[in-house]
mmCIF file of C-alpha atoms and ligand atoms in Angstrom:
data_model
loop_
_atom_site.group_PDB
_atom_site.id
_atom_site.type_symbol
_atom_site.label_atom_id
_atom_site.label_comp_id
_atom_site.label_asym_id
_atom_site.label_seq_id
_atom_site.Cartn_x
_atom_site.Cartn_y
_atom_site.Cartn_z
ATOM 1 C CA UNK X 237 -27.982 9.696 28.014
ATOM 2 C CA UNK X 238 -25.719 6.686 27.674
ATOM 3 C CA UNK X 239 -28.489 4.046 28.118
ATOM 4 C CA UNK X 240 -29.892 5.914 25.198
ATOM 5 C CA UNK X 241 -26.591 6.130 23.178
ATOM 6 C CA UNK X 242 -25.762 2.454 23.602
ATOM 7 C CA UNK X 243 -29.536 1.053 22.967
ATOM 8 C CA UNK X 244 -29.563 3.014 19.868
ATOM 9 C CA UNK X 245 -25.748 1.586 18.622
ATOM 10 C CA UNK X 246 -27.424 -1.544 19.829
ATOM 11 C CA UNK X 247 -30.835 -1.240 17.471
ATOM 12 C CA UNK X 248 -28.763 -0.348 14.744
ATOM 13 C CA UNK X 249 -26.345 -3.457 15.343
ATOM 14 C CA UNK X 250 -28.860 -5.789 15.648
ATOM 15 C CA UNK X 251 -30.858 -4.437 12.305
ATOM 16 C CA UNK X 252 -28.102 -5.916 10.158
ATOM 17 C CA UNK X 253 -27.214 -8.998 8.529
ATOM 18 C CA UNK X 254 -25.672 -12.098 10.596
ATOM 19 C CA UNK X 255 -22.630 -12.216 7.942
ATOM 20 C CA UNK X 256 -21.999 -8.068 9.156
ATOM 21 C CA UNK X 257 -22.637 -8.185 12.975
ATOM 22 C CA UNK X 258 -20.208 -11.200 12.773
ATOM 23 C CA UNK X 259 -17.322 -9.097 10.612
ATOM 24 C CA UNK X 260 -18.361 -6.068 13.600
ATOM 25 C CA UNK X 261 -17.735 -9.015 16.694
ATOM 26 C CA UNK X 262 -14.163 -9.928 15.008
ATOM 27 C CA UNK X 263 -13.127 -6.161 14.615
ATOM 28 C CA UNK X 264 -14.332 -5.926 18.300
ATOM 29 C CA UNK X 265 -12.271 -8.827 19.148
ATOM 30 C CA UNK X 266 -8.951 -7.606 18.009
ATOM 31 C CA UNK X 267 -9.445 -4.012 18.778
ATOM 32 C CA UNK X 268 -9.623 -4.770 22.581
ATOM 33 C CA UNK X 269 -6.670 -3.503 24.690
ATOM 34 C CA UNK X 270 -3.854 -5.997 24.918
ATOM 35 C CA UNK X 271 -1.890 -4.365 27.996
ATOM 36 C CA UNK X 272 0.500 -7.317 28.383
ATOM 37 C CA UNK X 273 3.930 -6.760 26.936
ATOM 38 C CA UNK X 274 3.335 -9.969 24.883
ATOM 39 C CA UNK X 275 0.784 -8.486 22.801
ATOM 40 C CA UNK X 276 2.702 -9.175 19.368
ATOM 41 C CA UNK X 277 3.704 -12.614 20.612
ATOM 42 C CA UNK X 278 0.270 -13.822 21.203
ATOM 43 C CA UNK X 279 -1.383 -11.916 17.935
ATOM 44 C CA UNK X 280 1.307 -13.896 15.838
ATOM 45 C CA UNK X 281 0.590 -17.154 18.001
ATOM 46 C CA UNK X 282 -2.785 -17.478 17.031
ATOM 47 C CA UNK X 283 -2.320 -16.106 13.244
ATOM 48 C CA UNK X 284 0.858 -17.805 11.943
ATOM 49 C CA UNK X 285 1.240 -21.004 9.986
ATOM 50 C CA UNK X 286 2.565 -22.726 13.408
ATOM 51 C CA UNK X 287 3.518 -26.484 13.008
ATOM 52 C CA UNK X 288 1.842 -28.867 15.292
ATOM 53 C CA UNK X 289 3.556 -28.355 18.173
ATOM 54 C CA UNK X 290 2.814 -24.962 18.229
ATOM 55 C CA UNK X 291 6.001 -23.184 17.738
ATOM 56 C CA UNK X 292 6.983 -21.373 14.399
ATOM 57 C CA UNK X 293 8.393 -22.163 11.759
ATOM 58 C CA UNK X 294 12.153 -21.431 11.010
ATOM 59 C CA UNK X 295 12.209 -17.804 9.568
ATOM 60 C CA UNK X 296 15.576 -18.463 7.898
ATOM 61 C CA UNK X 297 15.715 -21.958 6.632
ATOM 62 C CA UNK X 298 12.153 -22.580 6.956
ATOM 63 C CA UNK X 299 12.328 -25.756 8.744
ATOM 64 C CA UNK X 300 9.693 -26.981 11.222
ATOM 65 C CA UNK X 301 12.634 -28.750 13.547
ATOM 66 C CA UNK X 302 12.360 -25.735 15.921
ATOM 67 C CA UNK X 303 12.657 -26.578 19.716
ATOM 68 C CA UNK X 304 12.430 -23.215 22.800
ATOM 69 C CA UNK X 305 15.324 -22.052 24.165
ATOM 70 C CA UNK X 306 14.384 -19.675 27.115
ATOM 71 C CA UNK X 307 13.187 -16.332 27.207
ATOM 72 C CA UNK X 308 14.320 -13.101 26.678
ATOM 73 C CA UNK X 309 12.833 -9.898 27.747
ATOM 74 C CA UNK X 310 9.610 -11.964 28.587
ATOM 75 C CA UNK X 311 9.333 -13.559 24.972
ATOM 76 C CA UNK X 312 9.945 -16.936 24.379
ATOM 77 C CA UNK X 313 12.841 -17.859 21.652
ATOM 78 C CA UNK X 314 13.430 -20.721 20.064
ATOM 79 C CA UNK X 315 16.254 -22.398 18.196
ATOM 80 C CA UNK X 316 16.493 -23.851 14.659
ATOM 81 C CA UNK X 317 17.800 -27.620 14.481
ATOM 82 C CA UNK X 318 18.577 -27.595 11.329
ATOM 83 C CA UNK X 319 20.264 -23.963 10.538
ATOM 84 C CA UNK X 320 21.325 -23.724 14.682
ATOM 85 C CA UNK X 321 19.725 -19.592 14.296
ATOM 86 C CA UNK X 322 17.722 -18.336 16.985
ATOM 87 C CA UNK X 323 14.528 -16.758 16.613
ATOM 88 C CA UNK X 324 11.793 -15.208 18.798
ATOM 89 C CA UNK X 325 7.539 -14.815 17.267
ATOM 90 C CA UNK X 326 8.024 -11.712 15.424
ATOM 91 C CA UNK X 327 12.011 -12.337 14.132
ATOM 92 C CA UNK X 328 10.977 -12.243 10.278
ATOM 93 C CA UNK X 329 7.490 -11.412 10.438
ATOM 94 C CA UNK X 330 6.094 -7.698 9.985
ATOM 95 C CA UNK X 331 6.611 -7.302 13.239
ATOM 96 C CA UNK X 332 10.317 -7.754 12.853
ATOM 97 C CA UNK X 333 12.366 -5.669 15.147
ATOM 98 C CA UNK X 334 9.609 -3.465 16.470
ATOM 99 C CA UNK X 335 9.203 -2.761 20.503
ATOM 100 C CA UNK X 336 5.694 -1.098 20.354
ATOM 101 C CA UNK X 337 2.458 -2.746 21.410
ATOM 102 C CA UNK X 338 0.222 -4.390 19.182
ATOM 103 C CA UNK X 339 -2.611 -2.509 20.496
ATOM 104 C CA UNK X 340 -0.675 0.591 19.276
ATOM 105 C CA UNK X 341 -0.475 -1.277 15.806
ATOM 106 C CA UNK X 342 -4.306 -1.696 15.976
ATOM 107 C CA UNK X 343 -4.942 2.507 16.399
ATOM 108 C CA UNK X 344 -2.787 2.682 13.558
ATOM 109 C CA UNK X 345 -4.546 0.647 11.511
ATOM 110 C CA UNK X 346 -7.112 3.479 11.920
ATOM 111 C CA UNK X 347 -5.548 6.372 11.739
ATOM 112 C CA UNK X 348 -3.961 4.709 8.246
ATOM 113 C CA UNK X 349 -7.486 3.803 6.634
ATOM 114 C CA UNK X 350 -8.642 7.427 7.612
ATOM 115 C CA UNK X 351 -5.695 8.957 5.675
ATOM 116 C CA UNK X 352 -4.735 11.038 8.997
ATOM 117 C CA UNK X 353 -1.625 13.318 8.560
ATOM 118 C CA UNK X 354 1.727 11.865 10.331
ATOM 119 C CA UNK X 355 1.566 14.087 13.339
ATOM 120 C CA UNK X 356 -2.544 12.962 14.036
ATOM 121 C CA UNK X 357 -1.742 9.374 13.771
ATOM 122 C CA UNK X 358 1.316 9.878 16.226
ATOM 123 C CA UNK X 359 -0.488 11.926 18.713
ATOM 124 C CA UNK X 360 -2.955 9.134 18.285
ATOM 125 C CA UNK X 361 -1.153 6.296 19.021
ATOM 126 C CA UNK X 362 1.667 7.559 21.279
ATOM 127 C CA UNK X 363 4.347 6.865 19.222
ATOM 128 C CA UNK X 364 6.958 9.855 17.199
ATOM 129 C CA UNK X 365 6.303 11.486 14.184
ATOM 130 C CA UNK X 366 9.511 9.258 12.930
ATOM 131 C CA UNK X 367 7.513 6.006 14.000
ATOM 132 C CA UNK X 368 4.583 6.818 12.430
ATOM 133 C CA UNK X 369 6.120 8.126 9.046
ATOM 134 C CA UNK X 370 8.134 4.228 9.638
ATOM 135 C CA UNK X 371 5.063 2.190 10.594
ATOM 136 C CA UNK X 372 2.562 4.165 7.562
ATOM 137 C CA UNK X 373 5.479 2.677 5.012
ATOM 138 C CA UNK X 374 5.269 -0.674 6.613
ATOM 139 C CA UNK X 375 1.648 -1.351 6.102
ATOM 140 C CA UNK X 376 2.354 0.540 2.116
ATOM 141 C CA UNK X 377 5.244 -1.922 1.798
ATOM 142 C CA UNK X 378 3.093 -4.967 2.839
ATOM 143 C CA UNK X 379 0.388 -3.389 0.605
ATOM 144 C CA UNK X 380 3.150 -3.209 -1.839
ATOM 145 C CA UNK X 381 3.522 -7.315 -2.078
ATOM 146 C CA UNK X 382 -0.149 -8.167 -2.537
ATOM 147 C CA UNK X 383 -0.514 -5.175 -4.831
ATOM 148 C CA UNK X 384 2.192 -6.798 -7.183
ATOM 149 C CA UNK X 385 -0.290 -10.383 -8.061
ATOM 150 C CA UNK X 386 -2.957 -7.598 -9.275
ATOM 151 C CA UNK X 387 -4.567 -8.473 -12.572
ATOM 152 C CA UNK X 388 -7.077 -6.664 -14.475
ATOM 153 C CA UNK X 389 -10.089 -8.369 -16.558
ATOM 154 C CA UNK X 390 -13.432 -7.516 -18.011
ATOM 155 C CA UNK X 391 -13.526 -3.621 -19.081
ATOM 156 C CA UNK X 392 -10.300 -2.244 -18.342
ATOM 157 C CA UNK X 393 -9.916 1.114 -18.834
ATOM 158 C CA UNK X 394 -6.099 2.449 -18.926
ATOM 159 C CA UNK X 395 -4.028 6.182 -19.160
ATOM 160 C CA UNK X 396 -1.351 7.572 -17.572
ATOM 161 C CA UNK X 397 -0.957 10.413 -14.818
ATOM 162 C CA UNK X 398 1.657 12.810 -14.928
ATOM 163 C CA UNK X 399 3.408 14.509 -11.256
ATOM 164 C CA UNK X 400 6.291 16.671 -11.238
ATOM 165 C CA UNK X 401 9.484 15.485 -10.006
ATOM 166 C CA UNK X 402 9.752 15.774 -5.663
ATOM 167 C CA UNK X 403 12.524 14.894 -3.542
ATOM 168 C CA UNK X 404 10.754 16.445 -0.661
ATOM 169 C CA UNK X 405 12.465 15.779 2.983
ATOM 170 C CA UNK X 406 15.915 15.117 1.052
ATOM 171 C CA UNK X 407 18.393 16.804 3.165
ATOM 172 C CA UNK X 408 21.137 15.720 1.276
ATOM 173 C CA UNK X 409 21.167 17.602 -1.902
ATOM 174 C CA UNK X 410 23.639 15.197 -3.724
ATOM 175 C CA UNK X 411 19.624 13.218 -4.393
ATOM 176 C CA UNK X 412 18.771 16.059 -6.445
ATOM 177 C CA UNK X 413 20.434 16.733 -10.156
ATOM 178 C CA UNK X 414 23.567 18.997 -10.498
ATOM 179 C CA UNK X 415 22.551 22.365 -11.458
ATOM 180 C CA UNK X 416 18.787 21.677 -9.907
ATOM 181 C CA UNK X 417 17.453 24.250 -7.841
ATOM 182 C CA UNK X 418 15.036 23.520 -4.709
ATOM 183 C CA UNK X 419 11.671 23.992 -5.416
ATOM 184 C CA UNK X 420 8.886 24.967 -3.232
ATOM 185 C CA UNK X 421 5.649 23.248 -2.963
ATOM 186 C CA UNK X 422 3.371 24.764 -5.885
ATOM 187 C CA UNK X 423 6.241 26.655 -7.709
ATOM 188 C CA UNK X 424 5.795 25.628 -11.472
ATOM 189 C CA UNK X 425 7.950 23.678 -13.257
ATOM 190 C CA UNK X 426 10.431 25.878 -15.434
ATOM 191 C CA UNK X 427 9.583 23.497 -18.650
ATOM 192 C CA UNK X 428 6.416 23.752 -20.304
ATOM 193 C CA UNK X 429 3.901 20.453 -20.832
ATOM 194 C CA UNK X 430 4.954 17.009 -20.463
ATOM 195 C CA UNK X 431 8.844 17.207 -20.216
ATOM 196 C CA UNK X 432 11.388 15.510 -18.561
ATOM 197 C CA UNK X 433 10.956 17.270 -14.993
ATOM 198 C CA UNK X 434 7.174 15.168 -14.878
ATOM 199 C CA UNK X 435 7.380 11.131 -13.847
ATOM 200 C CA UNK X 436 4.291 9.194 -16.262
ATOM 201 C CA UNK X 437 2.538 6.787 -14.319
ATOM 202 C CA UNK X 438 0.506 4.459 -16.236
ATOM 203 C CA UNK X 439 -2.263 3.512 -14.655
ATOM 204 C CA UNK X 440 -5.212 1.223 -14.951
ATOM 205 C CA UNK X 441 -8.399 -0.090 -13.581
ATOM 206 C CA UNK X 442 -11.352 -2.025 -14.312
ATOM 207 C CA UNK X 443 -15.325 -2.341 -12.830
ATOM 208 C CA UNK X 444 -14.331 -5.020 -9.797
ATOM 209 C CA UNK X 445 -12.711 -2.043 -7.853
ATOM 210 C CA UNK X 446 -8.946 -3.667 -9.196
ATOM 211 C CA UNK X 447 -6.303 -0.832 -9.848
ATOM 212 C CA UNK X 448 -2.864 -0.789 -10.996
ATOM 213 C CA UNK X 449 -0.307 1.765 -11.350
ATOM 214 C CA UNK X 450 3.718 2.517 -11.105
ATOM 215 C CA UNK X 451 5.808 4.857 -11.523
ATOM 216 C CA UNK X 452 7.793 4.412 -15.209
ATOM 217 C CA UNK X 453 9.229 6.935 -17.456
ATOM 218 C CA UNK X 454 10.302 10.752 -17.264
ATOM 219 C CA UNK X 455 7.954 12.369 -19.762
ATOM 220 C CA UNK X 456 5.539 10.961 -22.236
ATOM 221 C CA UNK X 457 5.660 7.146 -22.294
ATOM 222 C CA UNK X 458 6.575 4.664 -25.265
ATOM 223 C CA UNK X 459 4.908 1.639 -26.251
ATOM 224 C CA UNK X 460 8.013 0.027 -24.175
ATOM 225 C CA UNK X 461 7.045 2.132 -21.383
ATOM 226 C CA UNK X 462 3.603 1.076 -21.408
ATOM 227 C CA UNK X 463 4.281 -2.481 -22.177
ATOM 228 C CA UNK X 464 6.593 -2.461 -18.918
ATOM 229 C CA UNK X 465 4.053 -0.900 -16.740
ATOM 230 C CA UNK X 466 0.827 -2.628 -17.487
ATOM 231 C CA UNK X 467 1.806 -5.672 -19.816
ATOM 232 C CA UNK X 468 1.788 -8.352 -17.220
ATOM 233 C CA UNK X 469 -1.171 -6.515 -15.561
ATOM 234 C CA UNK X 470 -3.992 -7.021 -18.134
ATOM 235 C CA UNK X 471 -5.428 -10.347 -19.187
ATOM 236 C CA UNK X 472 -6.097 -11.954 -22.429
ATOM 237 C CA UNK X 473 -9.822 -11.390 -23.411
ATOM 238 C CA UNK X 474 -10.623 -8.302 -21.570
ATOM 239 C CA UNK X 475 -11.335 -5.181 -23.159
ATOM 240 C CA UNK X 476 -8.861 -1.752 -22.920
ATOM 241 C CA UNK X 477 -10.459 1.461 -22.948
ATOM 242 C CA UNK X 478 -7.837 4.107 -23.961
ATOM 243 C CA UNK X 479 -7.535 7.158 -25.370
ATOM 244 C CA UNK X 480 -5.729 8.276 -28.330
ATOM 245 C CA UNK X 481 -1.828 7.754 -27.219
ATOM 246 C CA UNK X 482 0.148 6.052 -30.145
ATOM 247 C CA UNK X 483 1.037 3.136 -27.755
ATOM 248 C CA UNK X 484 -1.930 1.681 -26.537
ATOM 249 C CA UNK X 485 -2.966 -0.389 -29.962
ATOM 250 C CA UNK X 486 0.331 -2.425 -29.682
ATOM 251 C CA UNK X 487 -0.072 -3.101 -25.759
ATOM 252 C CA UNK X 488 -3.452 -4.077 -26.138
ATOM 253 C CA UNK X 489 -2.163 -6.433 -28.961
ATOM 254 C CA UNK X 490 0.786 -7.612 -26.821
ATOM 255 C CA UNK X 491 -1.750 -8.538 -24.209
ATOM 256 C CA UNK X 492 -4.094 -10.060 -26.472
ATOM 257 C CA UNK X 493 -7.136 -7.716 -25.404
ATOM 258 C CA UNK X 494 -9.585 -6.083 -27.693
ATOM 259 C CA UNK X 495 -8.837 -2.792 -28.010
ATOM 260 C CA UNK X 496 -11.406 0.138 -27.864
ATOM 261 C CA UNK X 497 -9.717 3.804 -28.585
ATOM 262 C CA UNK X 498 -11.548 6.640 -27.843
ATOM 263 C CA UNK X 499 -10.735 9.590 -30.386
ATOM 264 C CA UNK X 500 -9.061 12.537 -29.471
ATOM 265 C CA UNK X 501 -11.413 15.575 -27.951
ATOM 266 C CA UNK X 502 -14.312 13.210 -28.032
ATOM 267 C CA UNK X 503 -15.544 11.698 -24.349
ATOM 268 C CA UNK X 504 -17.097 8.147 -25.355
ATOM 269 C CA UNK X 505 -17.016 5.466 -28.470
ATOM 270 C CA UNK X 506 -20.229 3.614 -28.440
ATOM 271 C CA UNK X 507 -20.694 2.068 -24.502
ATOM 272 C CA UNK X 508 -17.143 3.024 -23.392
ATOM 273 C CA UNK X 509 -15.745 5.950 -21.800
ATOM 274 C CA UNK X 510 -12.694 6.676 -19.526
ATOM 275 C CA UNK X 511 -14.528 8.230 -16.905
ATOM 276 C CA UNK X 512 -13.517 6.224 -13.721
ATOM 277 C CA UNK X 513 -9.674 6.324 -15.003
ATOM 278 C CA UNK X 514 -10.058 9.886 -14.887
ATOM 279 C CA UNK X 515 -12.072 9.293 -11.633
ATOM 280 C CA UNK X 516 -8.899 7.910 -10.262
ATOM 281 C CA UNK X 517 -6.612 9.723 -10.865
ATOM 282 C CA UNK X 518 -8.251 13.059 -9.801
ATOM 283 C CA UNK X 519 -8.469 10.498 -6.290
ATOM 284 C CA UNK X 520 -5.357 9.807 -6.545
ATOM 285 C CA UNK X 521 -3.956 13.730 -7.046
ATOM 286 C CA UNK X 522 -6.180 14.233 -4.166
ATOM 287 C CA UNK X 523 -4.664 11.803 -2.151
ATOM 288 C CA UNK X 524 -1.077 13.171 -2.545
ATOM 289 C CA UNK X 525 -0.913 16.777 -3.786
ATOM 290 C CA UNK X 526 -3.815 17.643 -1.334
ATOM 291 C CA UNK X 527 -4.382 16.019 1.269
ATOM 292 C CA UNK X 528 -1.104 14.785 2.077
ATOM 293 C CA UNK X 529 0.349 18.015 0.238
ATOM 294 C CA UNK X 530 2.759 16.529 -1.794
ATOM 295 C CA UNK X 531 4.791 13.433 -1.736
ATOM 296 C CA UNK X 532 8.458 12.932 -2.496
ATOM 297 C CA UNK X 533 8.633 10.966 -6.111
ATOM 298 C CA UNK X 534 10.618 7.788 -4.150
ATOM 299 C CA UNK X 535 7.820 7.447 -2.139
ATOM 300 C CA UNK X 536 5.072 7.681 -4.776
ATOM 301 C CA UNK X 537 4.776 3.898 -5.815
ATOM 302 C CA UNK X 538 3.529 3.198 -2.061
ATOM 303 C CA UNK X 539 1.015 6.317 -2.494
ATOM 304 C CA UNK X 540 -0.571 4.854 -5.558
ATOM 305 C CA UNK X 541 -0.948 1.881 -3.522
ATOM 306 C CA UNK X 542 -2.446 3.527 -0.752
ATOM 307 C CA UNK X 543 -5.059 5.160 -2.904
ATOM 308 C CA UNK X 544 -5.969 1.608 -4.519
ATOM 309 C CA UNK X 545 -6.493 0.353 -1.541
ATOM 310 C CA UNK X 546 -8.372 3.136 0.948
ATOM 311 C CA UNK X 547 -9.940 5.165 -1.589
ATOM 312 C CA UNK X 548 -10.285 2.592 -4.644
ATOM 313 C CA UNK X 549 -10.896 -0.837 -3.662
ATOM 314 C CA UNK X 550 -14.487 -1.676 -3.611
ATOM 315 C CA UNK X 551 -13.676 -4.151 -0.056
ATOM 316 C CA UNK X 552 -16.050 -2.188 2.352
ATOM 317 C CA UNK X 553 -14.546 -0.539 5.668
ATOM 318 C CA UNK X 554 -14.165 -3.440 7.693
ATOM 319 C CA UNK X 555 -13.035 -6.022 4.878
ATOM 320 C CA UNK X 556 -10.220 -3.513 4.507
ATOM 321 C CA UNK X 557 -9.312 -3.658 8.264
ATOM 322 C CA UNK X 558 -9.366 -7.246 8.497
ATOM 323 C CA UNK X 559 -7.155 -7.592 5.156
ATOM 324 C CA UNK X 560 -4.319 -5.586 7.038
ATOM 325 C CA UNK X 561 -4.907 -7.275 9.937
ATOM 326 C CA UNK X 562 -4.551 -11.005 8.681
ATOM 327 C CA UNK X 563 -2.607 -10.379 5.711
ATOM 328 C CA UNK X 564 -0.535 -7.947 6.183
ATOM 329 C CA UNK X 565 0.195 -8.373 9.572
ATOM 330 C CA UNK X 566 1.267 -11.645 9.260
ATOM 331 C CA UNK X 567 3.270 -11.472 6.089
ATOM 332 C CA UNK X 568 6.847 -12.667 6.128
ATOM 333 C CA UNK X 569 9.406 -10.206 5.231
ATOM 334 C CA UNK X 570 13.426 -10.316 4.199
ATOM 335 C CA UNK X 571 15.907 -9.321 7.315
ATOM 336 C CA UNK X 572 15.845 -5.844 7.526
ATOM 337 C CA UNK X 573 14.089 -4.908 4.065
ATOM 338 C CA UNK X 574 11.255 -2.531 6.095
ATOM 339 C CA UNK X 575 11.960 0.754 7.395
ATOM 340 C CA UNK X 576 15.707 0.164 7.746
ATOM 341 C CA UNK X 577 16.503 1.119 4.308
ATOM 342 C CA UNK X 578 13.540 3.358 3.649
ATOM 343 C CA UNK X 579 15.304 6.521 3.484
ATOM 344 C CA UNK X 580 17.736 5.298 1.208
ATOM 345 C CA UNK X 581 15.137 4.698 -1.903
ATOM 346 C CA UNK X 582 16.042 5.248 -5.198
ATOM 347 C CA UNK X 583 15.009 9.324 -5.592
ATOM 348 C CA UNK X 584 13.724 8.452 -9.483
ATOM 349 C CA UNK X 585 12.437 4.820 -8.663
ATOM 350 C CA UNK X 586 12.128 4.791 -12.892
ATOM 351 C CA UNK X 587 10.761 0.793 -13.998
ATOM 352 C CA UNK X 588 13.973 -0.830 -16.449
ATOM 353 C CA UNK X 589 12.427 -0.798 -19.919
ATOM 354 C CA UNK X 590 12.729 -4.580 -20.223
ATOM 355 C CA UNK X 591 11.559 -4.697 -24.148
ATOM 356 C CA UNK X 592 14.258 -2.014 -24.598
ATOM 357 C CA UNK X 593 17.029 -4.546 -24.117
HETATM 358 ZN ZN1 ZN N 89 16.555 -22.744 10.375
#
């Protein structure tokens, strides 16, 4: 029964392209166990930017005058000449104060790109509910920074997505407005339509698979709002699909595009539609208000990016795993910005209005 199992995985593997079987072999590769307790020293050792003598470079000062000073808990350190800091492989890196194994890191990886609740990916990967809810904002932080250099081109289409105010998991009530009474999950708000108890969250995307979206305004949105959101997002030349919001003519304008406006209760204007907008944000509502049954509005930025990048992106399966594996594993961070501070987000992370000033 196995012979027959593993010939047949086999037939299949061997059936596809060289380019594929080679992306399978490197998956392979850094999905084996690591059992040694250096498992995040060597992963870094072999990924970093490491200067020719193979050691790393200064995480504070950046220099490359770095010489090793001992060990500590079986990890080497080493010692800045210039800045006199010491510094072990993962001081500074993503890995930055974390005692789990990297082989742990790789289940997650998983569990994250199969959208598993908290308590699956913990049982998963041995680690608590409180380290997994850490670790799933690590990788959405690090998705966070590459998510930032996002532009859009060609046919972008663009509209904005409405959610109702959450401060889910905030024990403290002084996070929620005087006068504000806790809500259950699916109670309705006590305003009608698009008031000031709603964040707007103007999104857009375009045919390569690239997505954008933040959270902005209470309410509906300005042409401010709008501008703040997605004018440094969309480039000159491409063309935005909107509907009929007053704004859009003047952010199109603002970011030279050509601007297409579909009219109000009509689906299409010639070759255009806003079909896979509305595709993504019905993903995207999906993503939070069902599957992951609602999501606390200071953690909603890092839940749009988590639906770019699992559900939208067009990067197949394994392109996905190897972009968190080499880019956002590896990516530098500031002392103590992840997880540290996570619980003490902004509860209304609202964008300034920077063409308000
Ligand atoms: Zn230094």
């Amino acid at each position: 029964m196995f012979t027959t199992a593993v010939d047949k995985l086999l037939s299949q593997f061997f059936a596809l392209s060289a380019e594929e079987r080679s992306c399978i072999l490197e998956v392979l590769v850094d999905s084996q166990p690591i059992n040694n307790s250096d498992g995040v020293e060597s992963f870094l050792s072999k990924r970093l930017d490491v200067s020719r003598s193979g050691r790393p470079a200064c995480p504070h000062c950046s220099s490359l005058k770095v010489v090793k000073n001992g060990r500590h808990c079986g990890t080497q350190r080493f010692i800045c000449r210039d800045c006199s800091k010491s510094f072990g492989w993962s001081s500074g890196s993503f890995f930055n104060h974390c005692k789990k194994e990297i082989s742990q890191w790789f289940k997650y990886v998983q569990c994250f790109m199969d959208r598993l609740p908290l308590r699956e990916c913990a049982r998963r990967c041995g680690i608590s509910l409180d380290t997994s809810f850490k670790w799933r904002h690590r990788l959405l932080d690090g998705l966070q920074k590459i998510h930032n250099s996002v532009k859009l081109t060609g046919v972008v289409e663009a509209d904005e997505v409405y959610f109702s105010i959450s401060y889910k998991g905030s024990r403290k009530f002084s996070a929620q407005p005087a006068g504000r009474e806790p809500k259950k999950r699916g109670m309705r708000s006590t305003k009608r339509g698009l008031s000031d108890e709603k964040v707007c969250v103007p999104t857009a995307v375009n045919l390569e698979g690239k997505s954008t979206g933040v959270v902005c305004n209470l309410g509906k949105p300005t042409t401010a709002n709008l501008k703040t959101a997605l004018g440094c997002k969309i480039l000159p030349g491409s063309t935005l699909v909107t509907d009929s919001l007053g704004g859009y003519p003047l952010l199109a304008e603002s970011c030279k595009a050509k601007h297409v406006q579909i009219p109000s209760k009509k689906h299409k204007k010639g070759i255009f539609n806003i079909q896979l907008i509305n595709y993504y944000h019905s993903a995207l509502k999906a993503m939070t208000n069902i599957r992951f049954r609602g999501v606390a509005t200071k953690y909603l930025n890092n839940y749009i990016v988590y639906n770019n990048f699992v559900t939208f992106a067009k990067e197949s399966f394994m392109e996905k795993i190897k972009i968190l594996k080499n880019e956002i594993f590896t990516i530098g961070v500031e002392e103590r910005s992840f997880s540290v501070n996570i619980s003490k987000r902004d509860p209304l992370p609202l964008l300034k209005d920077q063409y308000l000033l």
